[in-house]
PDB file of C-alpha atoms in Angstrom:
ATOM      1  CA  MET G   1       0.000   0.000   0.000  1.00 57.00           C
ATOM      2  CA  GLY G   2       1.095   3.583  -0.643  1.00 60.00           C
ATOM      3  CA  LYS G   3       1.601   6.078   2.132  1.00 76.00           C
ATOM      4  CA  GLY G   4      -1.238   8.485   1.354  1.00 88.00           C
ATOM      5  CA  PRO G   5      -4.995   8.112   0.762  1.00 94.00           C
ATOM      6  CA  GLY G   6      -4.662   8.590  -3.007  1.00 95.00           C
ATOM      7  CA  LEU G   7      -7.186  10.456  -5.153  1.00 96.00           C
ATOM      8  CA  TYR G   8     -10.981  10.343  -4.945  1.00 97.00           C
ATOM      9  CA  SER G   9     -11.081   8.120  -8.036  1.00 96.00           C
ATOM     10  CA  ASP G  10      -9.110   5.495  -6.090  1.00 96.00           C
ATOM     11  CA  ILE G  11     -11.990   4.936  -3.637  1.00 97.00           C
ATOM     12  CA  GLY G  12     -13.539   1.581  -4.610  1.00 96.00           C
ATOM     13  CA  LYS G  13     -11.206   1.219  -7.623  1.00 96.00           C
ATOM     14  CA  LYS G  14     -10.006  -2.291  -6.717  1.00 96.00           C
ATOM     15  CA  THR G  15     -13.591  -3.567  -6.658  1.00 97.00           C
ATOM     16  CA  ARG G  16     -14.479  -1.799  -9.920  1.00 97.00           C
ATOM     17  CA  ASP G  17     -11.430  -3.282 -11.657  1.00 97.00           C
ATOM     18  CA  LEU G  18     -12.325  -6.757 -10.423  1.00 98.00           C
ATOM     19  CA  LEU G  19     -15.984  -6.513 -11.486  1.00 98.00           C
ATOM     20  CA  TYR G  20     -15.758  -4.539 -14.748  1.00 97.00           C
ATOM     21  CA  ARG G  21     -12.227  -4.271 -16.137  1.00 96.00           C
ATOM     22  CA  ASP G  22     -11.380  -6.290 -19.303  1.00 95.00           C
ATOM     23  CA  TYR G  23     -14.967  -7.534 -19.752  1.00 96.00           C
ATOM     24  CA  GLN G  24     -16.398  -6.780 -23.181  1.00 91.00           C
ATOM     25  CA  THR G  25     -18.693  -8.204 -25.829  1.00 92.00           C
ATOM     26  CA  ASP G  26     -16.991  -6.469 -28.773  1.00 95.00           C
ATOM     27  CA  HIS G  27     -13.856  -7.210 -30.775  1.00 95.00           C
ATOM     28  CA  LYS G  28     -10.842  -5.055 -29.925  1.00 96.00           C
ATOM     29  CA  PHE G  29      -7.306  -4.988 -31.306  1.00 96.00           C
ATOM     30  CA  THR G  30      -4.424  -2.862 -29.997  1.00 96.00           C
ATOM     31  CA  ILE G  31      -0.814  -2.808 -31.162  1.00 96.00           C
ATOM     32  CA  THR G  32       1.984  -0.635 -29.776  1.00 96.00           C
ATOM     33  CA  THR G  33       5.306   0.039 -31.486  1.00 95.00           C
ATOM     34  CA  TYR G  34       8.301   2.123 -30.438  1.00 93.00           C
ATOM     35  CA  SER G  35      10.476   4.216 -32.740  1.00 89.00           C
ATOM     36  CA  PRO G  36      14.263   4.453 -32.270  1.00 87.00           C
ATOM     37  CA  THR G  37      13.729   7.956 -30.808  1.00 86.00           C
ATOM     38  CA  GLY G  38      11.439   6.586 -28.080  1.00 84.00           C
ATOM     39  CA  VAL G  39       8.098   7.623 -29.561  1.00 95.00           C
ATOM     40  CA  ALA G  40       5.328   5.122 -28.740  1.00 96.00           C
ATOM     41  CA  ILE G  41       2.633   4.652 -31.402  1.00 96.00           C
ATOM     42  CA  THR G  42      -0.497   2.741 -30.386  1.00 97.00           C
ATOM     43  CA  SER G  43      -3.103   1.776 -32.990  1.00 97.00           C
ATOM     44  CA  SER G  44      -6.508   0.540 -31.796  1.00 97.00           C
ATOM     45  CA  GLY G  45      -9.502  -0.890 -33.589  1.00 96.00           C
ATOM     46  CA  LEU G  46     -12.916  -1.699 -32.117  1.00 95.00           C
ATOM     47  CA  LYS G  47     -15.693  -3.599 -33.897  1.00 93.00           C
ATOM     48  CA  LYS G  48     -18.982  -2.878 -32.143  1.00 89.00           C
ATOM     49  CA  GLY G  49     -21.751  -4.659 -34.005  1.00 85.00           C
ATOM     50  CA  ASP G  50     -21.649  -3.282 -37.558  1.00 88.00           C
ATOM     51  CA  LEU G  51     -19.699  -0.227 -36.432  1.00 91.00           C
ATOM     52  CA  PHE G  52     -15.917  -0.067 -36.648  1.00 92.00           C
ATOM     53  CA  LEU G  53     -13.965   2.534 -34.690  1.00 93.00           C
ATOM     54  CA  ALA G  54     -10.234   3.137 -34.814  1.00 96.00           C
ATOM     55  CA  ASP G  55      -7.689   5.563 -33.425  1.00 96.00           C
ATOM     56  CA  VAL G  56      -3.942   6.160 -33.424  1.00 97.00           C
ATOM     57  CA  ASN G  57      -2.176   7.516 -30.345  1.00 97.00           C
ATOM     58  CA  THR G  58       1.358   8.926 -30.422  1.00 97.00           C
ATOM     59  CA  GLN G  59       3.173   9.375 -27.124  1.00 97.00           C
ATOM     60  CA  LEU G  60       6.454  11.189 -26.534  1.00 96.00           C
ATOM     61  CA  LYS G  61       8.210  11.337 -23.172  1.00 94.00           C
ATOM     62  CA  ASN G  62      10.899  13.890 -22.398  1.00 91.00           C
ATOM     63  CA  LYS G  63      12.106  13.823 -18.800  1.00 91.00           C
ATOM     64  CA  ASN G  64       8.978  14.564 -16.700  1.00 93.00           C
ATOM     65  CA  ILE G  65       6.828  15.760 -19.629  1.00 96.00           C
ATOM     66  CA  THR G  66       4.578  13.343 -21.535  1.00 96.00           C
ATOM     67  CA  THR G  67       2.776  14.413 -24.711  1.00 97.00           C
ATOM     68  CA  ASP G  68      -0.078  12.315 -26.161  1.00 97.00           C
ATOM     69  CA  ILE G  69      -1.756  13.006 -29.499  1.00 97.00           C
ATOM     70  CA  LYS G  70      -4.685  10.809 -30.513  1.00 97.00           C
ATOM     71  CA  VAL G  71      -6.561  10.872 -33.823  1.00 96.00           C
ATOM     72  CA  ASP G  72      -9.742   8.826 -34.352  1.00 93.00           C
ATOM     73  CA  THR G  73     -11.855   7.780 -37.341  1.00 90.00           C
ATOM     74  CA  ASN G  74     -14.112  10.839 -36.904  1.00 87.00           C
ATOM     75  CA  SER G  75     -11.105  13.114 -37.512  1.00 88.00           C
ATOM     76  CA  ASN G  76     -11.075  14.270 -33.909  1.00 91.00           C
ATOM     77  CA  LEU G  77      -7.675  15.109 -32.459  1.00 95.00           C
ATOM     78  CA  LEU G  78      -7.067  14.895 -28.713  1.00 96.00           C
ATOM     79  CA  ALA G  79      -3.881  16.413 -27.366  1.00 96.00           C
ATOM     80  CA  THR G  80      -2.757  15.871 -23.763  1.00 97.00           C
ATOM     81  CA  VAL G  81       0.352  17.230 -22.086  1.00 97.00           C
ATOM     82  CA  THR G  82       1.255  15.870 -18.635  1.00 97.00           C
ATOM     83  CA  VAL G  83       3.939  17.395 -16.431  1.00 97.00           C
ATOM     84  CA  ASP G  84       4.812  15.009 -13.617  1.00 96.00           C
ATOM     85  CA  GLU G  85       6.411  16.229 -10.394  1.00 91.00           C
ATOM     86  CA  ALA G  86       6.451  19.899 -11.443  1.00 86.00           C
ATOM     87  CA  ALA G  87       6.721  20.270  -7.667  1.00 90.00           C
ATOM     88  CA  PRO G  88       6.906  17.453  -5.098  1.00 92.00           C
ATOM     89  CA  GLY G  89       3.635  15.491  -5.322  1.00 93.00           C
ATOM     90  CA  LEU G  90       2.167  17.736  -8.061  1.00 96.00           C
ATOM     91  CA  LYS G  91       1.008  16.669 -11.524  1.00 96.00           C
ATOM     92  CA  THR G  92      -0.291  19.087 -14.175  1.00 97.00           C
ATOM     93  CA  ILE G  93      -2.410  17.911 -17.120  1.00 97.00           C
ATOM     94  CA  PHE G  94      -3.531  20.032 -20.091  1.00 97.00           C
ATOM     95  CA  SER G  95      -5.920  18.527 -22.625  1.00 96.00           C
ATOM     96  CA  CYS G  96      -7.748  19.797 -25.696  1.00 95.00           C
ATOM     97  CA  ARG G  97      -9.927  18.166 -28.344  1.00 92.00           C
ATOM     98  CA  ILE G  98      -9.877  19.619 -31.853  1.00 89.00           C
ATOM     99  CA  PRO G  99     -12.096  20.915 -33.465  1.00 84.00           C
ATOM    100  CA  ASP G 100     -14.060  21.335 -30.188  1.00 86.00           C
ATOM    101  CA  GLN G 101     -12.180  24.337 -28.787  1.00 78.00           C
ATOM    102  CA  SER G 102     -14.465  24.500 -25.731  1.00 84.00           C
ATOM    103  CA  SER G 103     -13.015  21.164 -24.563  1.00 89.00           C
ATOM    104  CA  ALA G 104      -9.698  22.688 -23.429  1.00 94.00           C
ATOM    105  CA  LYS G 105      -9.101  21.843 -19.780  1.00 95.00           C
ATOM    106  CA  MET G 106      -6.400  22.263 -17.159  1.00 97.00           C
ATOM    107  CA  GLU G 107      -6.109  19.736 -14.334  1.00 97.00           C
ATOM    108  CA  LEU G 108      -3.942  19.699 -11.216  1.00 97.00           C
ATOM    109  CA  GLN G 109      -3.336  16.648  -9.034  1.00 97.00           C
ATOM    110  CA  TYR G 110      -1.572  16.802  -5.695  1.00 97.00           C
ATOM    111  CA  LEU G 111      -0.684  13.802  -3.539  1.00 96.00           C
ATOM    112  CA  HIS G 112       0.381  14.107   0.097  1.00 94.00           C
ATOM    113  CA  ASP G 113       0.849  11.597   2.902  1.00 94.00           C
ATOM    114  CA  TYR G 114      -2.506  12.663   4.369  1.00 96.00           C
ATOM    115  CA  ALA G 115      -4.354  14.197   1.415  1.00 97.00           C
ATOM    116  CA  GLY G 116      -5.089  13.790  -2.270  1.00 97.00           C
ATOM    117  CA  ILE G 117      -6.482  16.709  -4.289  1.00 97.00           C
ATOM    118  CA  CYS G 118      -7.587  16.910  -7.915  1.00 98.00           C
ATOM    119  CA  THR G 119      -9.042  20.047  -9.466  1.00 97.00           C
ATOM    120  CA  SER G 120      -9.837  20.850 -13.078  1.00 97.00           C
ATOM    121  CA  VAL G 121     -11.234  23.877 -14.879  1.00 97.00           C
ATOM    122  CA  GLY G 122     -12.378  24.330 -18.455  1.00 95.00           C
ATOM    123  CA  LEU G 123     -10.461  26.992 -20.366  1.00 93.00           C
ATOM    124  CA  THR G 124     -13.588  28.827 -21.548  1.00 91.00           C
ATOM    125  CA  ALA G 125     -15.426  32.014 -20.608  1.00 89.00           C
ATOM    126  CA  ASN G 126     -17.916  30.065 -18.452  1.00 92.00           C
ATOM    127  CA  PRO G 127     -16.086  26.917 -17.419  1.00 94.00           C
ATOM    128  CA  ILE G 128     -17.142  23.868 -15.468  1.00 94.00           C
ATOM    129  CA  VAL G 129     -14.996  23.607 -12.351  1.00 97.00           C
ATOM    130  CA  ASN G 130     -14.420  20.227 -10.743  1.00 98.00           C
ATOM    131  CA  PHE G 131     -12.851  19.615  -7.351  1.00 98.00           C
ATOM    132  CA  SER G 132     -12.222  16.356  -5.547  1.00 98.00           C
ATOM    133  CA  GLY G 133     -10.351  15.890  -2.322  1.00 97.00           C
ATOM    134  CA  VAL G 134      -9.489  13.038   0.015  1.00 98.00           C
ATOM    135  CA  LEU G 135      -8.225  13.266   3.597  1.00 98.00           C
ATOM    136  CA  GLY G 136      -6.857  10.395   5.673  1.00 97.00           C
ATOM    137  CA  THR G 137      -4.236   7.706   5.377  1.00 96.00           C
ATOM    138  CA  ASN G 138      -3.677   4.557   3.323  1.00 94.00           C
ATOM    139  CA  VAL G 139      -5.949   2.788   5.834  1.00 96.00           C
ATOM    140  CA  LEU G 140      -8.901   5.153   6.301  1.00 97.00           C
ATOM    141  CA  ALA G 141      -9.880   7.901   3.844  1.00 97.00           C
ATOM    142  CA  LEU G 142     -12.820  10.284   3.426  1.00 98.00           C
ATOM    143  CA  GLY G 143     -13.399  12.346   0.301  1.00 98.00           C
ATOM    144  CA  THR G 144     -15.761  14.360  -1.871  1.00 98.00           C
ATOM    145  CA  ASP G 145     -16.163  15.079  -5.592  1.00 98.00           C
ATOM    146  CA  VAL G 146     -17.988  18.254  -6.703  1.00 98.00           C
ATOM    147  CA  SER G 147     -18.588  19.945 -10.066  1.00 97.00           C
ATOM    148  CA  PHE G 148     -19.856  23.507 -10.518  1.00 97.00           C
ATOM    149  CA  ASP G 149     -21.184  24.997 -13.768  1.00 95.00           C
ATOM    150  CA  THR G 150     -20.251  28.686 -13.680  1.00 95.00           C
ATOM    151  CA  LYS G 151     -22.581  29.500 -16.596  1.00 93.00           C
ATOM    152  CA  ALA G 152     -25.668  27.991 -14.963  1.00 94.00           C
ATOM    153  CA  GLY G 153     -24.491  28.869 -11.467  1.00 95.00           C
ATOM    154  CA  ALA G 154     -25.363  25.391 -10.269  1.00 96.00           C
ATOM    155  CA  ILE G 155     -23.696  22.358  -8.757  1.00 96.00           C
ATOM    156  CA  THR G 156     -23.885  19.600 -11.378  1.00 96.00           C
ATOM    157  CA  LYS G 157     -22.207  16.837  -9.368  1.00 96.00           C
ATOM    158  CA  CYS G 158     -21.859  16.172  -5.666  1.00 97.00           C
ATOM    159  CA  ASN G 159     -20.492  12.842  -4.433  1.00 98.00           C
ATOM    160  CA  ALA G 160     -18.881  11.638  -1.223  1.00 98.00           C
ATOM    161  CA  GLY G 161     -16.897   8.517  -0.394  1.00 98.00           C
ATOM    162  CA  LEU G 162     -15.320   6.617   2.473  1.00 98.00           C
ATOM    163  CA  SER G 163     -12.825   3.758   2.252  1.00 97.00           C
ATOM    164  CA  PHE G 164     -11.104   1.362   4.624  1.00 97.00           C
ATOM    165  CA  THR G 165      -8.046  -0.657   3.578  1.00 96.00           C
ATOM    166  CA  ASN G 166      -5.872  -3.262   5.238  1.00 94.00           C
ATOM    167  CA  ALA G 167      -3.483  -5.943   3.945  1.00 89.00           C
ATOM    168  CA  ASP G 168      -6.110  -8.146   2.236  1.00 94.00           C
ATOM    169  CA  LEU G 169      -9.426  -6.284   2.565  1.00 97.00           C
ATOM    170  CA  ILE G 170     -10.798  -3.075   1.022  1.00 97.00           C
ATOM    171  CA  THR G 171     -14.282  -1.696   1.689  1.00 98.00           C
ATOM    172  CA  SER G 172     -15.826   1.542   0.476  1.00 98.00           C
ATOM    173  CA  LEU G 173     -19.068   3.516   0.733  1.00 98.00           C
ATOM    174  CA  ASN G 174     -20.107   6.116  -1.846  1.00 98.00           C
ATOM    175  CA  LEU G 175     -23.011   8.563  -1.918  1.00 98.00           C
ATOM    176  CA  ASN G 176     -23.523   9.613  -5.552  1.00 97.00           C
ATOM    177  CA  ASN G 177     -25.853  11.602  -7.807  1.00 95.00           C
ATOM    178  CA  LYS G 178     -26.393  14.369  -5.243  1.00 95.00           C
ATOM    179  CA  GLY G 179     -27.431  11.831  -2.624  1.00 95.00           C
ATOM    180  CA  ASP G 180     -29.800   9.805  -4.814  1.00 97.00           C
ATOM    181  CA  SER G 181     -27.741   6.590  -4.868  1.00 97.00           C
ATOM    182  CA  LEU G 182     -25.719   4.776  -2.234  1.00 98.00           C
ATOM    183  CA  SER G 183     -23.068   2.212  -3.172  1.00 98.00           C
ATOM    184  CA  ALA G 184     -21.118  -0.153  -0.947  1.00 98.00           C
ATOM    185  CA  SER G 185     -18.219  -2.230  -2.272  1.00 98.00           C
ATOM    186  CA  TYR G 186     -16.054  -5.019  -0.899  1.00 97.00           C
ATOM    187  CA  TYR G 187     -12.760  -6.501  -2.139  1.00 98.00           C
ATOM    188  CA  HIS G 188     -10.956  -9.373  -0.453  1.00 98.00           C
ATOM    189  CA  ILE G 189      -7.711 -11.094  -1.439  1.00 97.00           C
ATOM    190  CA  VAL G 190      -8.233 -14.775  -0.660  1.00 97.00           C
ATOM    191  CA  THR G 191      -4.906 -16.211  -1.837  1.00 96.00           C
ATOM    192  CA  PRO G 192      -2.152 -13.722  -2.745  1.00 95.00           C
ATOM    193  CA  LEU G 193      -0.011 -16.417  -4.378  1.00 96.00           C
ATOM    194  CA  THR G 194      -2.605 -17.030  -7.126  1.00 96.00           C
ATOM    195  CA  SER G 195      -4.109 -13.493  -7.054  1.00 95.00           C
ATOM    196  CA  THR G 196      -7.408 -15.081  -6.019  1.00 98.00           C
ATOM    197  CA  ALA G 197      -9.859 -12.389  -4.957  1.00 98.00           C
ATOM    198  CA  VAL G 198     -13.586 -11.893  -4.462  1.00 98.00           C
ATOM    199  CA  GLY G 199     -15.565  -8.675  -4.625  1.00 98.00           C
ATOM    200  CA  ALA G 200     -19.078  -7.305  -4.491  1.00 98.00           C
ATOM    201  CA  GLU G 201     -20.874  -4.033  -5.155  1.00 98.00           C
ATOM    202  CA  VAL G 202     -24.366  -3.119  -3.934  1.00 98.00           C
ATOM    203  CA  THR G 203     -26.081   0.042  -5.165  1.00 98.00           C
ATOM    204  CA  HIS G 204     -29.438   1.424  -4.000  1.00 98.00           C
ATOM    205  CA  CYS G 205     -31.211   4.196  -5.896  1.00 97.00           C
ATOM    206  CA  PHE G 206     -33.504   6.143  -3.566  1.00 97.00           C
ATOM    207  CA  SER G 207     -35.660   7.749  -6.298  1.00 97.00           C
ATOM    208  CA  THR G 208     -36.545   4.416  -7.967  1.00 97.00           C
ATOM    209  CA  SER G 209     -36.026   2.090  -4.950  1.00 97.00           C
ATOM    210  CA  GLU G 210     -34.005  -0.143  -7.262  1.00 97.00           C
ATOM    211  CA  ASN G 211     -31.121  -2.277  -6.034  1.00 97.00           C
ATOM    212  CA  THR G 212     -28.220  -3.505  -8.155  1.00 98.00           C
ATOM    213  CA  ILE G 213     -25.999  -6.260  -6.783  1.00 98.00           C
ATOM    214  CA  THR G 214     -22.885  -7.505  -8.569  1.00 98.00           C
ATOM    215  CA  VAL G 215     -20.483 -10.146  -7.245  1.00 98.00           C
ATOM    216  CA  GLY G 216     -17.319 -11.427  -8.895  1.00 98.00           C
ATOM    217  CA  THR G 217     -14.078 -13.306  -8.483  1.00 98.00           C
ATOM    218  CA  GLN G 218     -10.725 -13.789 -10.157  1.00 98.00           C
ATOM    219  CA  HIS G 219      -8.093 -16.525 -10.020  1.00 98.00           C
ATOM    220  CA  GLN G 220      -4.682 -17.018 -11.608  1.00 97.00           C
ATOM    221  CA  LEU G 221      -4.460 -20.455 -13.234  1.00 97.00           C
ATOM    222  CA  ASP G 222      -0.736 -19.937 -13.764  1.00 96.00           C
ATOM    223  CA  PRO G 223       1.560 -16.881 -13.750  1.00 95.00           C
ATOM    224  CA  LEU G 224       0.413 -15.957 -17.271  1.00 96.00           C
ATOM    225  CA  THR G 225      -3.293 -16.921 -17.266  1.00 97.00           C
ATOM    226  CA  THR G 226      -6.135 -15.325 -15.300  1.00 98.00           C
ATOM    227  CA  VAL G 227      -9.850 -16.188 -15.194  1.00 98.00           C
ATOM    228  CA  LYS G 228     -12.589 -13.887 -13.954  1.00 98.00           C
ATOM    229  CA  ALA G 229     -16.352 -14.244 -13.492  1.00 98.00           C
ATOM    230  CA  ARG G 230     -19.196 -12.055 -12.287  1.00 98.00           C
ATOM    231  CA  VAL G 231     -22.984 -12.161 -11.953  1.00 98.00           C
ATOM    232  CA  ASN G 232     -25.602  -9.583 -11.021  1.00 97.00           C
ATOM    233  CA  ASN G 233     -29.092  -9.738  -9.559  1.00 97.00           C
ATOM    234  CA  PHE G 234     -30.625  -9.238 -13.024  1.00 95.00           C
ATOM    235  CA  GLY G 235     -29.328 -12.675 -14.025  1.00 95.00           C
ATOM    236  CA  THR G 236     -26.473 -11.554 -16.286  1.00 96.00           C
ATOM    237  CA  ALA G 237     -23.434 -13.828 -15.917  1.00 97.00           C
ATOM    238  CA  THR G 238     -20.086 -12.959 -17.499  1.00 97.00           C
ATOM    239  CA  ALA G 239     -16.718 -14.693 -17.591  1.00 98.00           C
ATOM    240  CA  LEU G 240     -13.346 -14.164 -19.210  1.00 98.00           C
ATOM    241  CA  ILE G 241      -9.970 -15.803 -19.590  1.00 98.00           C
ATOM    242  CA  GLN G 242      -6.887 -13.668 -20.198  1.00 98.00           C
ATOM    243  CA  HIS G 243      -3.488 -14.999 -21.244  1.00 98.00           C
ATOM    244  CA  GLU G 244      -0.221 -13.057 -21.367  1.00 96.00           C
ATOM    245  CA  TRP G 245       1.404 -14.947 -24.209  1.00 91.00           C
ATOM    246  CA  ARG G 246       4.412 -12.623 -24.175  1.00 90.00           C
ATOM    247  CA  PRO G 247       5.404  -9.800 -21.777  1.00 90.00           C
ATOM    248  CA  LYS G 248       2.723  -7.046 -21.823  1.00 89.00           C
ATOM    249  CA  SER G 249       0.884  -8.749 -24.723  1.00 96.00           C
ATOM    250  CA  LEU G 250      -2.560 -10.012 -23.714  1.00 96.00           C
ATOM    251  CA  PHE G 251      -5.226 -12.140 -25.366  1.00 97.00           C
ATOM    252  CA  THR G 252      -8.676 -12.023 -23.739  1.00 97.00           C
ATOM    253  CA  ILE G 253     -11.874 -13.968 -24.480  1.00 97.00           C
ATOM    254  CA  SER G 254     -15.102 -12.860 -22.786  1.00 97.00           C
ATOM    255  CA  GLY G 255     -18.582 -14.374 -22.732  1.00 96.00           C
ATOM    256  CA  GLU G 256     -21.899 -13.115 -21.402  1.00 96.00           C
ATOM    257  CA  VAL G 257     -25.215 -14.920 -20.964  1.00 95.00           C
ATOM    258  CA  ASP G 258     -28.622 -13.893 -19.621  1.00 94.00           C
ATOM    259  CA  THR G 259     -29.504 -16.704 -17.198  1.00 92.00           C
ATOM    260  CA  LYS G 260     -33.146 -15.555 -17.139  1.00 88.00           C
ATOM    261  CA  ALA G 261     -33.413 -15.921 -20.911  1.00 87.00           C
ATOM    262  CA  VAL G 262     -31.124 -18.793 -21.840  1.00 79.00           C
ATOM    263  CA  ASP G 263     -32.884 -19.123 -25.206  1.00 81.00           C
ATOM    264  CA  LYS G 264     -31.172 -15.898 -26.262  1.00 83.00           C
ATOM    265  CA  SER G 265     -27.766 -16.293 -27.847  1.00 86.00           C
ATOM    266  CA  ALA G 266     -24.751 -15.586 -25.671  1.00 91.00           C
ATOM    267  CA  LYS G 267     -22.488 -12.637 -26.402  1.00 93.00           C
ATOM    268  CA  PHE G 268     -18.757 -13.062 -26.953  1.00 95.00           C
ATOM    269  CA  GLY G 269     -15.882 -10.612 -27.047  1.00 96.00           C
ATOM    270  CA  LEU G 270     -12.238 -10.798 -28.105  1.00 96.00           C
ATOM    271  CA  ALA G 271      -9.380  -8.462 -27.243  1.00 97.00           C
ATOM    272  CA  LEU G 272      -5.788  -8.632 -28.434  1.00 96.00           C
ATOM    273  CA  ALA G 273      -3.127  -6.239 -27.155  1.00 96.00           C
ATOM    274  CA  LEU G 274       0.367  -6.435 -28.647  1.00 95.00           C
ATOM    275  CA  LYS G 275       3.425  -4.725 -27.176  1.00 91.00           C
ATOM    276  CA  PRO G 276       7.068  -5.268 -28.095  1.00 83.00           C
TER     277      PRO G 276
END
C-alpha cells in the first residue's frame, strides 16, 4: 500500500477493476510500437456490431513531460500534455480536443501523505470547475467530488466517499448523484499467491427504490493466465480468460449470458493487445 490516501477516483477502484475491467462483448485490437527515438505509437480498432472505430495515439516522453496526441476515425484530435512532479507530489495535465475548442481543460493533481487533491477547470469564458479531495491515510480515507457549472451557477455533481483498507481487505461507501444513490463495495484477497480475490458491489437508488448487486471473483491459473467471473441480480453472468502470451501482450476472451433468458444467444468478445 502507498503512504497516502490517493485520489478520490481510487476509492472503490479495486472492486471496480475486479468486477468490470477487461470484460467486453466487442472485438478489440491494440498494437503498440516504439520508434528508435522513443516515440510510442499505439493503434486501436474496435468492432462494435456493424460499427468499426479506430484511433492512433502517439506518445512522446521527455524527462517529466509526456505528450499524447490521438486521432480517431471521426477526424477528432485529442492532445494531452502531462507534467509530472512539477513540484513534489504535483502533476499538471492540459488537454484539448480539436475541433471542439471548448473542450480545453487544465487539471492539477496533488498527492500528500494525508491528502489527495484533484481540481480541473475548463479553459472557456464560463467553465465547469471540478474539485475532488481526500483526507486520511492509506488505511482510512474520506473524500468528496464536486462539479460547478459557472454559466448555470449550479452544482452539477456532488459525491462523497469513504474507504477502509488493510493488507487483504478493502471496503468503500459512496453517496452519488447528489445523494440519490448509495453504493457499498467489498474486495478481499483470498490467496495472494494465485491473485485469487472476491468482490461485491451493492447500489441502491432512492428515487426508484431499485437495487443492483454484482459479485465477482478472479483466479490465476498460472503466472500468465487469469480467469474472472461475475454475476448480477438481473441474471447476467459474465466470464473471461486472459493470457499473457508474451510480456505485456494479452489475449482475452469474454462471454456473457442472460440466465433468465437462456434461449437468447450468448455474447462473446475478443481483445488482443500487442506490445514489443
